[in-house]
Amino acid sequence: MKRKFIICLLWCATSLAAMAQSKSNKIEFTEYTLPNGLHVILHQDNSTPNVAVSVLYHVGSKNEVEGRSGFAHFFEHLMFEGTENIDRGEYSSLVQKAGGALNANTSFDRTYYYELLPSNQVELGLWLEAERMKHAKVDEIGVETQRKVVQEEKRERIDNQPYGSMGENVFSLAYTKHPYKTMPIGSFEDLNAASIEEFRDFYKTFYVPNNATLSVAGDINVEETRKMIEKYFSGIPKGTREIPRPDVVEPKQTEERRKTVYDNIQLPAVIQAYHVPEQGTDDFYALSMLTTLLSGGESARLPKALVDKQQKAVAAASIPFPTEDPGLFLTFAIANMGVEVDALEQAMDVEIERVKTEPLSDREFQKLRNQVESNFVQQNSTVAGRAESLANYHVYFGDANLINTELQRYLNVKKEDIQRVAKEYLTKNNRVVLHYLPKSAQPK
């Protein structure tokens, strides 16, 4: 009786927290679109004297043409080369001298730039992003410089890292038609073969206001910020080219695909990747909660079973890739010393089967809901996080207000939904399996 009462209290606490998010903790924002197509989202939070200025361009590696991979990621670097009004290499120094920081990232679906600044420097951030959009230098010097930078990054992060080629091998094996088969970093050969005109065409096609979302969050005055945005962005002409949106549908996988990779590693590893629906679908939310169940902390199912109890692995986790088109759900484990990959894979399969056959207890399910809620709140606890979330929700779902309502989509997931999606998607015919082995094990 006491246990049931405690579980009931936990359920009530979660429900009240969700209600609090939608009422007293609602994130207020203003959004509008300039005549040139630039979508603007402004969120005012005067609690601390800082501001995040960000621009999301709706272009990622999936927008690249065959034989010219790596363009989106390459431009992430190239756009810091300078503009007609900013000398080469000055982007970072201008922000740092103002007491701020900046960065960018690229995915399959987007390229995202941001500056974190003292709030009295918001105009600097807006000017820098407007310059990037209108006057970026796409010349031989910048292209050659960044070719070397990107190649060195690939060597450091992928080629010379243990298990660094995991992404390339997983996605190229899992996808046969869809552009997700190529990772955002692309290939040396494609970048080296590209002409300066091809880079300029990419810029003119994708780096236009009608393919961008400007999101500003923090210690701002909305009306004053609107005037600054009008000053810096309204004069940028709308792009005139059609923006390519791939409509390739990956054929349904009907049998398991396997690959063995011999890498510069000491401990073998097993990676399993299952095809799953795109982000925003009901099943995606259930699969996201399944991920937390499997690897949301040291006491989650995969590390608890494989690392703590059986000691077959030194690490084990599950990762869903939130993508605009149907993506992948990964589980992976790195073997403990002396453990064979076949035994490790079998142990991973056992844990997946447990989800399919054993109902979640009320206690475990409530813990899962609490974790998901905590992660969601933490994601939007900073102005930088809110700026990014608002832009993402607008671009991917056409609804920036999901920042206030998406949590309820997670909380709507039932125990039975988690078991159902595990049965439907985590099947052998729907997956690829990679075994990573030391190079010393390679047959001669």
Coordinates of C-alpha atoms in Angstrom, one line a residue:
M1 CA 0.0 0.0 0.0
K2 CA 2.8 2.4 0.9
R3 CA 4.6 1.7 -2.4
K4 CA 1.5 2.4 -4.4
F5 CA 1.0 5.7 -2.5
I6 CA 4.6 6.8 -3.3
I7 CA 4.1 5.9 -7.0
C8 CA 0.9 7.9 -7.0
L9 CA 2.7 10.9 -5.5
L10 CA 5.4 10.6 -8.2
W11 CA 2.8 10.6 -11.0
C12 CA 1.1 13.6 -9.5
A13 CA 4.4 15.4 -9.2
T14 CA 5.2 14.8 -12.9
S15 CA 1.7 15.9 -14.0
L16 CA 1.9 19.1 -11.9
A17 CA 5.4 19.8 -13.4
A18 CA 4.0 19.5 -16.9
M19 CA 1.2 21.9 -16.0
A20 CA 3.7 24.3 -14.5
Q21 CA 5.7 24.3 -17.8
S22 CA 2.6 25.3 -19.7
K23 CA 1.5 28.0 -17.3
S24 CA 3.9 29.8 -14.9
N25 CA 7.1 28.7 -16.7
K26 CA 5.9 29.4 -20.2
I27 CA 8.6 30.8 -22.4
E28 CA 7.3 33.9 -24.1
F29 CA 8.6 34.9 -27.5
T30 CA 7.8 37.1 -30.5
E31 CA 8.1 35.9 -34.1
Y32 CA 7.7 37.5 -37.5
T33 CA 9.0 37.2 -41.0
L34 CA 10.7 40.0 -42.9
P35 CA 9.7 40.7 -46.6
N36 CA 12.9 39.0 -47.7
G37 CA 11.8 35.7 -46.1
L38 CA 14.0 35.9 -43.0
H39 CA 12.1 34.4 -40.0
V40 CA 12.8 36.1 -36.7
I41 CA 12.2 34.8 -33.2
L42 CA 12.8 37.0 -30.1
H43 CA 12.8 35.8 -26.5
Q44 CA 13.2 38.4 -23.8
D45 CA 14.7 37.2 -20.5
N46 CA 16.2 40.1 -18.4
S47 CA 17.3 37.9 -15.5
T48 CA 21.0 37.9 -16.5
P49 CA 22.9 40.4 -18.6
N50 CA 23.7 38.1 -21.6
V51 CA 22.2 37.3 -25.0
A52 CA 22.4 34.6 -27.6
V53 CA 22.3 35.6 -31.2
S54 CA 21.9 32.7 -33.6
V55 CA 21.1 31.9 -37.2
L56 CA 19.9 28.5 -38.4
Y57 CA 20.3 27.8 -42.1
H58 CA 18.1 25.0 -43.3
V59 CA 20.9 23.2 -45.1
G60 CA 22.8 20.1 -44.1
S61 CA 24.7 17.3 -45.7
K62 CA 21.4 15.8 -47.1
N63 CA 21.1 18.9 -49.4
E64 CA 24.4 18.1 -51.1
V65 CA 24.6 16.7 -54.6
E66 CA 26.2 13.3 -55.3
G67 CA 30.0 13.7 -55.7
R68 CA 30.1 17.0 -53.7
S69 CA 29.8 15.8 -50.2
G70 CA 31.0 17.9 -47.2
F71 CA 29.8 21.3 -48.6
A72 CA 27.5 22.1 -45.7
H73 CA 30.2 21.4 -43.1
F74 CA 32.8 23.1 -45.2
F75 CA 30.8 26.3 -45.2
E76 CA 30.4 26.1 -41.5
H77 CA 34.2 26.8 -41.5
L78 CA 34.3 29.1 -44.5
M79 CA 31.8 31.5 -43.1
F80 CA 34.3 32.6 -40.5
E81 CA 36.8 33.7 -43.1
G82 CA 35.5 37.2 -43.2
T83 CA 33.3 39.5 -45.4
E84 CA 33.6 42.6 -47.4
N85 CA 33.6 44.6 -44.2
I86 CA 35.3 42.1 -41.8
D87 CA 39.0 41.3 -42.4
R88 CA 40.0 37.6 -42.7
G89 CA 40.2 35.9 -39.3
E90 CA 38.5 38.8 -37.4
Y91 CA 35.2 37.2 -36.6
S92 CA 36.5 35.5 -33.4
S93 CA 38.5 38.4 -32.2
L94 CA 35.6 40.8 -32.5
V95 CA 33.4 38.6 -30.3
Q96 CA 36.2 37.8 -27.8
K97 CA 37.1 41.5 -27.4
A98 CA 33.4 42.2 -26.6
G99 CA 33.6 39.5 -23.9
G100 CA 31.7 36.9 -25.8
A101 CA 32.1 33.5 -27.5
L102 CA 31.0 32.0 -30.8
N103 CA 30.7 28.7 -32.6
A104 CA 28.8 26.8 -35.2
N105 CA 27.8 23.2 -36.0
T106 CA 26.5 21.2 -38.9
S107 CA 24.2 18.2 -39.1
F108 CA 22.5 16.2 -41.7
D109 CA 19.7 18.8 -41.8
R110 CA 21.0 22.2 -40.7
T111 CA 23.9 24.6 -40.2
Y112 CA 23.8 26.6 -37.0
Y113 CA 25.8 29.7 -36.0
Y114 CA 25.7 31.5 -32.7
E115 CA 27.3 34.2 -30.6
L116 CA 27.0 34.4 -26.8
L117 CA 27.5 38.0 -25.8
P118 CA 27.0 40.6 -23.0
S119 CA 23.6 42.0 -23.6
N120 CA 25.0 45.5 -24.4
Q121 CA 26.7 43.8 -27.4
V122 CA 23.6 42.4 -29.1
E123 CA 24.0 44.8 -32.0
L124 CA 27.5 43.3 -32.7
G125 CA 26.1 39.8 -33.0
L126 CA 23.3 41.0 -35.4
W127 CA 25.8 42.8 -37.6
L128 CA 28.2 39.8 -37.7
E129 CA 25.4 37.5 -38.8
A130 CA 24.0 40.0 -41.3
E131 CA 27.5 40.3 -42.8
R132 CA 27.8 36.5 -43.0
M133 CA 24.5 36.4 -44.9
K134 CA 25.1 39.2 -47.3
H135 CA 28.9 39.8 -47.8
A136 CA 30.8 36.5 -47.0
K137 CA 34.1 36.0 -48.7
V138 CA 34.0 33.0 -50.9
D139 CA 37.3 33.3 -52.6
E140 CA 40.3 31.1 -53.5
I141 CA 42.3 32.0 -50.4
G142 CA 39.5 31.2 -48.0
V143 CA 38.6 28.0 -49.8
E144 CA 42.2 26.7 -49.9
T145 CA 42.7 27.6 -46.2
Q146 CA 39.5 25.8 -45.1
R147 CA 40.2 22.8 -47.2
K148 CA 43.3 22.2 -45.1
V149 CA 41.4 23.0 -41.9
V150 CA 38.6 20.5 -42.6
Q151 CA 41.0 17.8 -43.7
E152 CA 43.0 18.2 -40.5
E153 CA 39.7 18.1 -38.5
K154 CA 38.8 14.8 -40.2
R155 CA 42.2 13.3 -39.4
E156 CA 41.9 14.3 -35.7
R157 CA 38.3 13.5 -35.1
I158 CA 37.7 10.5 -37.3
D159 CA 40.7 8.9 -39.0
N160 CA 43.0 9.0 -35.9
Q161 CA 40.4 8.4 -33.2
P162 CA 39.5 4.9 -31.9
Y163 CA 36.1 4.0 -33.2
G164 CA 36.1 7.4 -35.0
S165 CA 34.8 5.9 -38.3
M166 CA 31.8 4.5 -36.5
G167 CA 29.4 7.1 -38.0
E168 CA 30.7 6.7 -41.5
N169 CA 30.4 2.9 -41.4
V170 CA 27.0 2.8 -39.8
F171 CA 25.3 5.3 -42.0
S172 CA 26.9 4.1 -45.3
L173 CA 25.7 0.5 -44.4
A174 CA 22.3 1.5 -43.2
Y175 CA 21.3 3.7 -46.2
T176 CA 21.5 2.7 -49.8
K177 CA 19.6 5.7 -51.4
H178 CA 19.0 8.5 -49.0
P179 CA 21.6 11.2 -48.6
Y180 CA 22.0 10.3 -44.9
K181 CA 24.4 7.6 -46.2
T182 CA 27.1 10.2 -46.3
M183 CA 28.2 11.9 -43.0
P184 CA 28.3 15.7 -42.9
I185 CA 32.1 15.9 -42.9
G186 CA 32.2 14.5 -46.4
S187 CA 35.3 13.3 -48.3
F188 CA 38.6 14.9 -49.2
E189 CA 38.2 13.8 -52.8
D190 CA 34.9 15.7 -53.2
L191 CA 36.1 18.9 -51.6
N192 CA 39.4 18.9 -53.5
A193 CA 37.5 18.3 -56.8
A194 CA 35.1 21.2 -56.3
S195 CA 35.7 24.5 -58.2
I196 CA 35.4 28.0 -56.7
E197 CA 32.2 28.5 -58.7
E198 CA 30.6 25.5 -57.1
F199 CA 31.3 26.9 -53.7
R200 CA 29.8 30.3 -54.7
D201 CA 26.7 28.6 -56.1
F202 CA 26.2 26.8 -52.8
Y203 CA 26.4 30.1 -50.9
K204 CA 24.0 31.9 -53.3
T205 CA 21.5 29.0 -53.0
F206 CA 21.4 28.3 -49.3
Y207 CA 22.8 31.3 -47.4
V208 CA 19.9 33.5 -48.2
P209 CA 17.3 35.1 -45.8
N210 CA 14.4 32.9 -47.0
N211 CA 16.4 29.8 -45.9
A212 CA 17.4 31.2 -42.5
T213 CA 15.9 31.7 -39.0
L214 CA 17.3 34.4 -36.8
S215 CA 16.7 33.6 -33.1
V216 CA 17.7 36.0 -30.4
A217 CA 17.2 35.2 -26.7
G218 CA 18.3 36.9 -23.5
D219 CA 18.5 40.4 -22.0
I220 CA 17.0 42.4 -24.8
N221 CA 14.3 44.9 -25.4
V222 CA 12.1 43.4 -28.1
E223 CA 11.2 46.7 -29.9
E224 CA 14.8 48.0 -29.9
T225 CA 16.0 44.6 -31.2
R226 CA 13.4 44.7 -34.0
K227 CA 14.8 48.0 -35.1
M228 CA 18.3 46.7 -35.2
I229 CA 17.2 43.7 -37.2
E230 CA 15.4 45.9 -39.6
K231 CA 18.6 48.0 -40.0
Y232 CA 21.0 45.1 -40.7
F233 CA 18.8 42.4 -42.3
S234 CA 16.0 44.1 -44.3
G235 CA 18.3 45.2 -47.1
I236 CA 19.6 41.7 -47.8
P237 CA 17.8 40.5 -51.0
K238 CA 15.7 37.4 -51.0
G239 CA 17.3 34.4 -52.7
T240 CA 16.1 33.8 -56.2
R241 CA 17.1 30.2 -56.6
E242 CA 15.0 27.2 -55.8
I243 CA 16.3 25.6 -52.6
P244 CA 16.8 21.9 -53.1
R245 CA 14.9 19.6 -50.7
P246 CA 15.7 15.9 -51.3
D247 CA 12.6 13.7 -51.5
V248 CA 14.4 10.4 -51.6
V249 CA 12.7 7.7 -49.6
E250 CA 15.0 5.0 -48.3
P251 CA 13.8 1.5 -49.3
K252 CA 12.5 -0.6 -46.4
Q253 CA 15.3 -2.9 -45.1
T254 CA 14.3 -6.5 -45.2
E255 CA 17.4 -8.3 -43.9
E256 CA 20.2 -7.7 -41.5
R257 CA 23.4 -6.2 -42.9
R258 CA 26.8 -6.8 -41.2
K259 CA 30.3 -5.5 -41.5
T260 CA 33.5 -6.1 -39.7
V261 CA 35.9 -3.1 -39.3
Y262 CA 39.5 -3.5 -38.3
D263 CA 40.6 -0.4 -36.4
N264 CA 43.5 0.9 -34.4
I265 CA 41.8 -0.1 -31.1
Q266 CA 42.5 -2.5 -28.2
L267 CA 39.0 -3.4 -27.2
P268 CA 36.4 -4.8 -29.6
A269 CA 33.0 -3.1 -30.0
V270 CA 29.6 -3.9 -31.2
I271 CA 27.3 -1.3 -32.9
Q272 CA 23.7 -2.0 -33.8
A273 CA 21.6 0.5 -35.8
Y274 CA 17.9 0.2 -36.4
H275 CA 15.8 2.3 -38.8
V276 CA 13.3 4.4 -37.0
P277 CA 10.8 7.2 -37.9
E278 CA 11.7 10.9 -38.2
Q279 CA 11.6 13.3 -35.2
G280 CA 8.3 14.6 -34.2
T281 CA 6.3 11.4 -34.8
D282 CA 4.5 9.7 -31.9
D283 CA 6.8 6.7 -32.3
F284 CA 9.9 8.9 -32.2
Y285 CA 8.9 10.1 -28.7
A286 CA 8.4 6.5 -27.5
L287 CA 11.8 5.5 -29.0
S288 CA 13.4 8.5 -27.3
M289 CA 12.1 7.3 -23.9
L290 CA 13.3 3.8 -24.8
T291 CA 16.8 5.3 -25.2
T292 CA 16.6 6.8 -21.7
L293 CA 15.4 3.5 -20.4
L294 CA 18.4 1.7 -21.9
S295 CA 21.2 4.2 -21.2
G296 CA 19.9 7.2 -19.2
G297 CA 22.6 7.0 -16.5
E298 CA 24.7 4.4 -14.8
S299 CA 21.7 2.5 -13.5
A300 CA 20.0 2.3 -16.9
R301 CA 19.5 -1.2 -18.3
L302 CA 22.4 -1.5 -20.8
P303 CA 25.2 -0.3 -18.4
K304 CA 23.7 -2.0 -15.4
A305 CA 23.5 -5.4 -17.2
L306 CA 26.5 -5.4 -19.4
V307 CA 29.0 -3.3 -17.4
D308 CA 28.0 -3.8 -13.7
K309 CA 26.4 -7.3 -13.5
Q310 CA 27.9 -9.3 -16.3
Q311 CA 31.1 -7.2 -16.8
K312 CA 31.1 -8.0 -20.5
A313 CA 31.6 -4.3 -21.4
V314 CA 33.4 -1.3 -20.2
A315 CA 30.8 1.0 -21.7
A316 CA 27.3 0.5 -23.2
A317 CA 24.7 3.0 -24.4
S318 CA 21.9 3.8 -26.8
I319 CA 21.6 6.8 -29.0
P320 CA 18.7 8.0 -31.2
F321 CA 19.5 10.3 -34.0
P322 CA 16.8 13.0 -34.2
T323 CA 16.7 13.7 -38.0
E324 CA 14.2 15.4 -40.3
D325 CA 13.8 12.3 -42.4
P326 CA 13.6 8.7 -40.9
G327 CA 16.8 8.1 -39.0
L328 CA 18.6 5.5 -36.9
F329 CA 18.5 4.2 -33.3
L330 CA 21.9 3.0 -32.2
T331 CA 23.0 0.7 -29.4
F332 CA 26.7 0.1 -28.8
A333 CA 29.0 -1.5 -26.4
I334 CA 32.8 -1.7 -26.0
A335 CA 33.9 -5.1 -24.8
N336 CA 35.7 -5.8 -21.6
M337 CA 39.1 -7.4 -21.8
G338 CA 38.9 -11.0 -23.1
V339 CA 35.2 -10.8 -24.1
E340 CA 34.4 -11.9 -27.6
V341 CA 32.2 -9.7 -29.8
D342 CA 29.7 -12.5 -30.4
A343 CA 29.1 -12.9 -26.7
L344 CA 28.8 -9.1 -26.3
E345 CA 26.3 -8.9 -29.1
Q346 CA 24.3 -11.7 -27.6
A347 CA 24.1 -9.9 -24.3
M348 CA 23.0 -6.7 -26.0
D349 CA 20.2 -8.6 -27.8
V350 CA 19.0 -10.1 -24.5
E351 CA 18.5 -6.6 -23.1
I352 CA 16.6 -5.6 -26.2
E353 CA 14.4 -8.7 -26.0
R354 CA 13.7 -7.9 -22.3
V355 CA 12.1 -4.6 -23.3
K356 CA 9.9 -6.5 -25.8
T357 CA 8.8 -9.2 -23.5
E358 CA 8.8 -7.8 -19.9
P359 CA 6.4 -5.0 -19.0
L360 CA 8.0 -2.0 -17.3
S361 CA 7.2 -1.7 -13.6
D362 CA 5.4 1.5 -12.5
R363 CA 8.4 2.5 -10.5
E364 CA 10.8 2.2 -13.5
F365 CA 8.4 4.0 -15.8
Q366 CA 8.0 6.9 -13.4
K367 CA 11.7 7.2 -13.0
L368 CA 11.9 7.3 -16.8
R369 CA 9.3 10.1 -17.0
N370 CA 11.2 12.1 -14.4
Q371 CA 14.5 11.8 -16.3
V372 CA 12.9 12.8 -19.6
E373 CA 11.3 15.9 -17.9
S374 CA 14.5 16.8 -16.2
N375 CA 16.5 16.6 -19.5
F376 CA 13.9 18.7 -21.3
V377 CA 13.9 21.4 -18.7
Q378 CA 17.7 21.5 -18.6
Q379 CA 17.9 21.8 -22.3
N380 CA 16.0 25.1 -22.2
S381 CA 17.5 26.4 -18.9
T382 CA 19.8 28.9 -20.6
V383 CA 19.2 31.6 -23.2
A384 CA 21.5 29.8 -25.6
G385 CA 19.4 26.6 -25.3
R386 CA 16.2 28.5 -25.7
A387 CA 17.5 30.4 -28.8
E388 CA 18.4 27.0 -30.4
S389 CA 15.2 25.2 -29.4
L390 CA 13.0 28.0 -30.8
A391 CA 14.9 28.0 -34.1
N392 CA 14.8 24.2 -34.4
Y393 CA 11.1 24.0 -33.6
H394 CA 10.2 26.6 -36.2
V395 CA 12.4 25.1 -39.0
Y396 CA 11.6 21.4 -38.4
F397 CA 7.9 21.6 -37.3
G398 CA 6.7 25.1 -38.2
D399 CA 5.8 25.6 -34.6
A400 CA 8.2 27.5 -32.3
N401 CA 5.7 27.1 -29.4
L402 CA 6.7 23.5 -29.1
I403 CA 9.3 24.8 -26.7
N404 CA 6.3 25.1 -24.3
T405 CA 4.3 22.0 -25.3
E406 CA 6.7 19.3 -26.5
L407 CA 7.3 17.9 -23.0
Q408 CA 3.7 16.8 -22.9
R409 CA 4.3 14.7 -26.1
Y410 CA 6.9 12.7 -24.1
L411 CA 4.6 12.4 -21.1
N412 CA 1.8 11.1 -23.3
V413 CA 3.9 8.1 -24.1
K414 CA 2.6 5.0 -22.2
K415 CA 4.5 2.0 -21.0
E416 CA 2.8 -0.1 -23.7
D417 CA 4.1 2.3 -26.4
I418 CA 7.7 1.7 -25.4
Q419 CA 7.2 -2.0 -25.6
R420 CA 5.3 -1.7 -28.9
V421 CA 8.0 0.4 -30.7
A422 CA 10.7 -1.9 -29.4
K423 CA 8.9 -4.9 -31.0
E424 CA 8.2 -3.0 -34.2
Y425 CA 11.5 -1.4 -34.9
L426 CA 14.3 -3.2 -33.0
T427 CA 14.2 -6.3 -35.2
K428 CA 17.1 -8.0 -36.8
N429 CA 15.8 -7.5 -40.3
N430 CA 15.6 -3.8 -39.7
R431 CA 19.2 -3.3 -38.5
V432 CA 22.8 -3.2 -39.4
V433 CA 25.5 -4.6 -37.1
L434 CA 29.2 -3.6 -37.0
H435 CA 31.9 -5.5 -35.2
Y436 CA 35.0 -3.3 -34.5
L437 CA 38.1 -5.4 -34.0
P438 CA 41.8 -4.6 -33.4
K439 CA 43.9 -4.5 -36.5
S440 CA 45.9 -7.3 -35.0
A441 CA 42.9 -9.6 -35.5
Q442 CA 42.7 -9.0 -39.2
P443 CA 43.3 -12.2 -41.3
K444 CA 46.6 -12.1 -43.2

